[in-house]
Structures are given as structure tokens and as C-alpha cells.
Amino acid sequence: METAEHITRLREEGELFARAATAAGLDAEVPTCPGWQVRDLVQHLGGVHRWATAYVVTGNPNPSNEKEDARYFAAIGDRELLPAYQSAHAALVEALCGAPPDLACWTFLTAPSPLAFWARRQAHETTIHRVDAEAAAGMPSSCAPRFGADGIDELLTGFFSRTRG
């Protein structure tokens, strides 16, 4: 899949995620993430989006540490949680759309480019959690077969091929 396709999927999946999280309600249990409520899911995905955006925007060539990352995952109150997620998602999409093709920054999986990596990784991260939010709302759906196959490819050739895979 092309980077532009991943960015399109990210945009659409993020919107579907927010709708499903709203429909489920923040207190709903997430059956696919034992011990989590929807608020945990929204908090997590918003933090991941803020973290990824920082790499794309700053071009940071080094992996961050837990202390540095804490600012992206700081707790947000329930009233602000979904708007904060939507803002983080929009900022990520905007950053990826505006990034140069030769973007240079840290990544943690092999990819044709950092831009291709972040677009793909965030599209799949968002899709997985969209499915989680839909499960919490009792409204599960699926994803396009080609995109699903791309996600499986990322898992097998990216994550499982790592030393810690």
C-alpha cells in the first residue's frame, strides 16, 4: 500500500474510533483489552498519536525514553478526553500530510521511509483500537481485506521479526 493510502485509512479509522468510543461511553469495558475501559483506550490512542506526531514534526532521530514520553500520555479528564483525542488525531494526520517525502526521524521498524513507517504504523494502530472501541459499543465491523492483509504483513515482517518480537 502507498503512504497516501495509509494516511487516508488513518483519517477514516480515527473518525470511526471516536464515533465508537462515544457510542460505547467512557465507562464501558473493552472486551478485547481485559481490564480496560473505553477511557483507557482513548487515553492510550491519543497519547500514541501525540507521540508519533512529535517524531514527524521534530524529526527527532533518537528513540525517546519513558520519562520524555510521559507528557504525551498524561491523564486527561473525562470531559476533555474525546476532544483531546480528536485534536491529537487531526494533528497527526496534518503532520503526515505536510511532511516531506524525505522526512528523516526515528522509527522502530524497517520501512521504505520514516514517512511511510509512521503513516502505516498509525493507520494500523488506529484500526486495531477502532475495532476495540466497536467491541465495547457492541457494534463490531471489519476492515478492507487489502488493508487487513497489510496489517498482518506489518505484524509478521515487522514486529515478529524484531529481537523482542
mmCIF file of C-alpha atoms in Angstrom:
data_model
loop_
_atom_site.group_PDB
_atom_site.id
_atom_site.type_symbol
_atom_site.label_atom_id
_atom_site.label_comp_id
_atom_site.label_asym_id
_atom_site.label_seq_id
_atom_site.Cartn_x
_atom_site.Cartn_y
_atom_site.Cartn_z
ATOM 1 C CA MET A 1 0.000 0.000 0.000
ATOM 2 C CA GLU A 2 1.114 3.552 -0.667
ATOM 3 C CA THR A 3 1.742 6.117 2.065
ATOM 4 C CA ALA A 4 -1.187 8.241 0.890
ATOM 5 C CA GLU A 5 -3.487 5.220 1.275
ATOM 6 C CA HIS A 6 -2.277 4.702 4.848
ATOM 7 C CA ILE A 7 -2.916 8.356 5.659
ATOM 8 C CA THR A 8 -6.433 8.081 4.229
ATOM 9 C CA ARG A 9 -7.079 4.962 6.314
ATOM 10 C CA LEU A 10 -5.681 6.715 9.402
ATOM 11 C CA ARG A 11 -8.011 9.677 8.864
ATOM 12 C CA GLU A 12 -11.076 7.465 8.390
ATOM 13 C CA GLU A 13 -10.244 4.992 11.151
ATOM 14 C CA GLY A 14 -9.628 7.786 13.659
ATOM 15 C CA GLU A 15 -13.051 9.226 12.960
ATOM 16 C CA LEU A 16 -14.658 5.787 13.289
ATOM 17 C CA PHE A 17 -12.757 5.247 16.548
ATOM 18 C CA ALA A 18 -14.110 8.490 18.024
ATOM 19 C CA ARG A 19 -17.676 7.586 16.999
ATOM 20 C CA ALA A 20 -17.405 4.107 18.518
ATOM 21 C CA ALA A 21 -15.858 5.438 21.728
ATOM 22 C CA THR A 22 -18.667 7.977 22.023
ATOM 23 C CA ALA A 23 -21.310 5.327 21.380
ATOM 24 C CA ALA A 24 -19.806 2.967 23.956
ATOM 25 C CA GLY A 25 -19.255 5.603 26.639
ATOM 26 C CA LEU A 26 -16.055 6.067 28.614
ATOM 27 C CA ASP A 27 -17.112 3.636 31.380
ATOM 28 C CA ALA A 28 -17.722 0.696 29.023
ATOM 29 C CA GLU A 29 -15.477 -2.326 29.425
ATOM 30 C CA VAL A 30 -13.334 -3.179 26.401
ATOM 31 C CA PRO A 31 -13.698 -6.957 25.933
ATOM 32 C CA THR A 32 -10.655 -7.142 23.635
ATOM 33 C CA CYS A 33 -8.445 -5.340 26.210
ATOM 34 C CA PRO A 34 -9.128 -7.021 29.559
ATOM 35 C CA GLY A 35 -9.080 -4.576 32.449
ATOM 36 C CA TRP A 36 -9.532 -1.525 30.235
ATOM 37 C CA GLN A 37 -12.474 0.782 29.921
ATOM 38 C CA VAL A 38 -13.046 2.925 26.842
ATOM 39 C CA ARG A 39 -11.466 5.886 28.661
ATOM 40 C CA ASP A 40 -8.207 3.884 28.864
ATOM 41 C CA LEU A 41 -8.404 3.143 25.160
ATOM 42 C CA VAL A 42 -8.993 6.798 24.253
ATOM 43 C CA GLN A 43 -6.228 7.927 26.602
ATOM 44 C CA HIS A 44 -3.814 5.393 25.078
ATOM 45 C CA LEU A 45 -4.542 6.136 21.420
ATOM 46 C CA GLY A 46 -4.448 9.894 21.952
ATOM 47 C CA GLY A 47 -1.059 9.501 23.632
ATOM 48 C CA VAL A 48 0.238 7.324 20.813
ATOM 49 C CA HIS A 49 -0.889 9.911 18.262
ATOM 50 C CA ARG A 50 0.794 12.744 20.188
ATOM 51 C CA TRP A 51 3.989 10.656 20.498
ATOM 52 C CA ALA A 52 4.077 9.809 16.776
ATOM 53 C CA THR A 53 3.311 13.397 15.775
ATOM 54 C CA ALA A 54 6.294 14.602 17.785
ATOM 55 C CA TYR A 55 8.652 12.445 15.706
ATOM 56 C CA VAL A 56 7.143 13.561 12.413
ATOM 57 C CA VAL A 57 7.119 17.254 13.340
ATOM 58 C CA THR A 58 10.512 17.498 15.064
ATOM 59 C CA GLY A 59 12.458 14.967 13.000
ATOM 60 C CA ASN A 60 13.907 13.559 16.216
ATOM 61 C CA PRO A 61 16.405 10.874 15.124
ATOM 62 C CA ASN A 62 16.575 9.175 18.528
ATOM 63 C CA PRO A 63 14.180 6.979 20.482
ATOM 64 C CA SER A 64 12.656 8.760 23.442
ATOM 65 C CA ASN A 65 12.568 7.384 26.943
ATOM 66 C CA GLU A 66 9.714 6.722 29.331
ATOM 67 C CA LYS A 67 10.250 9.993 31.200
ATOM 68 C CA GLU A 68 10.162 12.032 27.965
ATOM 69 C CA ASP A 69 7.105 10.140 26.713
ATOM 70 C CA ALA A 70 5.093 10.748 29.898
ATOM 71 C CA ARG A 71 3.943 14.156 28.615
ATOM 72 C CA TYR A 72 2.108 12.516 25.705
ATOM 73 C CA PHE A 73 0.296 10.073 27.959
ATOM 74 C CA ALA A 74 -0.566 12.362 30.894
ATOM 75 C CA ALA A 75 -4.059 11.724 32.234
ATOM 76 C CA ILE A 76 -6.812 13.842 30.737
ATOM 77 C CA GLY A 77 -10.155 14.367 32.468
ATOM 78 C CA ASP A 78 -13.261 12.708 31.065
ATOM 79 C CA ARG A 79 -14.817 15.944 29.762
ATOM 80 C CA GLU A 80 -11.716 16.762 27.712
ATOM 81 C CA LEU A 81 -10.715 13.216 26.753
ATOM 82 C CA LEU A 82 -12.558 12.729 23.448
ATOM 83 C CA PRO A 83 -11.876 16.291 22.219
ATOM 84 C CA ALA A 84 -8.198 15.826 23.149
ATOM 85 C CA TYR A 85 -8.136 12.562 21.198
ATOM 86 C CA GLN A 86 -9.747 14.217 18.176
ATOM 87 C CA SER A 87 -7.217 17.036 18.335
ATOM 88 C CA ALA A 88 -4.298 14.583 18.570
ATOM 89 C CA HIS A 89 -5.657 12.572 15.656
ATOM 90 C CA ALA A 90 -6.150 15.673 13.499
ATOM 91 C CA ALA A 91 -2.640 16.916 14.341
ATOM 92 C CA LEU A 92 -1.145 13.562 13.342
ATOM 93 C CA VAL A 93 -2.996 13.462 10.030
ATOM 94 C CA GLU A 94 -1.983 17.067 9.332
ATOM 95 C CA ALA A 95 1.659 16.355 10.212
ATOM 96 C CA LEU A 96 1.791 13.310 7.945
ATOM 97 C CA CYS A 97 0.079 15.156 5.078
ATOM 98 C CA GLY A 98 2.502 18.045 5.423
ATOM 99 C CA ALA A 99 5.675 16.019 5.914
ATOM 100 C CA PRO A 100 8.215 15.981 3.113
ATOM 101 C CA PRO A 101 8.729 12.680 1.289
ATOM 102 C CA ASP A 102 12.336 12.655 2.530
ATOM 103 C CA LEU A 103 11.317 13.076 6.193
ATOM 104 C CA ALA A 104 14.103 11.927 8.478
ATOM 105 C CA CYS A 105 13.276 10.795 12.025
ATOM 106 C CA TRP A 106 13.449 7.756 14.295
ATOM 107 C CA THR A 107 11.387 4.656 13.522
ATOM 108 C CA PHE A 108 11.312 1.257 15.150
ATOM 109 C CA LEU A 109 10.503 -0.985 12.171
ATOM 110 C CA THR A 110 12.084 -1.242 8.751
ATOM 111 C CA ALA A 111 10.197 0.775 6.140
ATOM 112 C CA PRO A 112 10.823 2.443 2.780
ATOM 113 C CA SER A 113 10.967 5.792 4.611
ATOM 114 C CA PRO A 114 10.130 7.299 8.003
ATOM 115 C CA LEU A 115 7.025 8.888 6.461
ATOM 116 C CA ALA A 116 5.870 5.521 5.129
ATOM 117 C CA PHE A 117 6.597 3.925 8.515
ATOM 118 C CA TRP A 118 4.627 6.423 10.622
ATOM 119 C CA ALA A 119 1.676 6.523 8.223
ATOM 120 C CA ARG A 120 1.432 2.720 8.128
ATOM 121 C CA ARG A 121 2.034 2.168 11.839
ATOM 122 C CA GLN A 122 -0.518 4.762 12.920
ATOM 123 C CA ALA A 123 -3.128 3.568 10.416
ATOM 124 C CA HIS A 124 -2.925 0.042 11.810
ATOM 125 C CA GLU A 125 -2.695 1.144 15.453
ATOM 126 C CA THR A 126 -5.816 3.231 14.986
ATOM 127 C CA THR A 127 -7.688 0.449 13.186
ATOM 128 C CA ILE A 128 -6.966 -2.108 15.899
ATOM 129 C CA HIS A 129 -8.250 0.270 18.548
ATOM 130 C CA ARG A 130 -11.263 1.237 16.415
ATOM 131 C CA VAL A 131 -12.184 -2.451 16.491
ATOM 132 C CA ASP A 132 -11.645 -2.459 20.284
ATOM 133 C CA ALA A 133 -13.943 0.563 20.715
ATOM 134 C CA GLU A 134 -16.567 -1.003 18.467
ATOM 135 C CA ALA A 135 -16.427 -4.209 20.521
ATOM 136 C CA ALA A 136 -17.055 -2.136 23.646
ATOM 137 C CA ALA A 137 -20.013 -0.481 21.923
ATOM 138 C CA GLY A 138 -21.390 -3.835 20.705
ATOM 139 C CA MET A 139 -21.064 -2.746 17.089
ATOM 140 C CA PRO A 140 -18.114 -4.667 15.628
ATOM 141 C CA SER A 141 -17.213 -4.221 11.988
ATOM 142 C CA SER A 142 -14.333 -5.237 9.773
ATOM 143 C CA CYS A 143 -11.755 -3.611 7.550
ATOM 144 C CA ALA A 144 -10.980 -3.855 3.853
ATOM 145 C CA PRO A 145 -9.225 -7.164 3.038
ATOM 146 C CA ARG A 146 -6.224 -5.494 1.358
ATOM 147 C CA PHE A 147 -5.682 -3.221 4.357
ATOM 148 C CA GLY A 148 -6.140 -6.144 6.750
ATOM 149 C CA ALA A 149 -3.542 -8.149 4.822
ATOM 150 C CA ASP A 150 -1.183 -5.170 5.063
ATOM 151 C CA GLY A 151 -1.656 -5.144 8.835
ATOM 152 C CA ILE A 152 -0.865 -8.847 9.049
ATOM 153 C CA ASP A 153 2.230 -8.223 6.901
ATOM 154 C CA GLU A 154 3.351 -5.467 9.287
ATOM 155 C CA LEU A 155 2.882 -7.819 12.231
ATOM 156 C CA LEU A 156 4.748 -10.739 10.664
ATOM 157 C CA THR A 157 7.580 -8.915 8.889
ATOM 158 C CA GLY A 158 7.877 -6.018 11.315
ATOM 159 C CA PHE A 159 7.002 -6.891 14.878
ATOM 160 C CA PHE A 160 7.633 -10.643 14.870
ATOM 161 C CA SER A 161 10.985 -10.228 13.122
ATOM 162 C CA ARG A 162 12.301 -7.948 15.883
ATOM 163 C CA THR A 163 14.542 -9.274 18.622
ATOM 164 C CA ARG A 164 11.749 -8.695 21.159
ATOM 165 C CA GLY A 165 9.089 -9.957 18.708
#
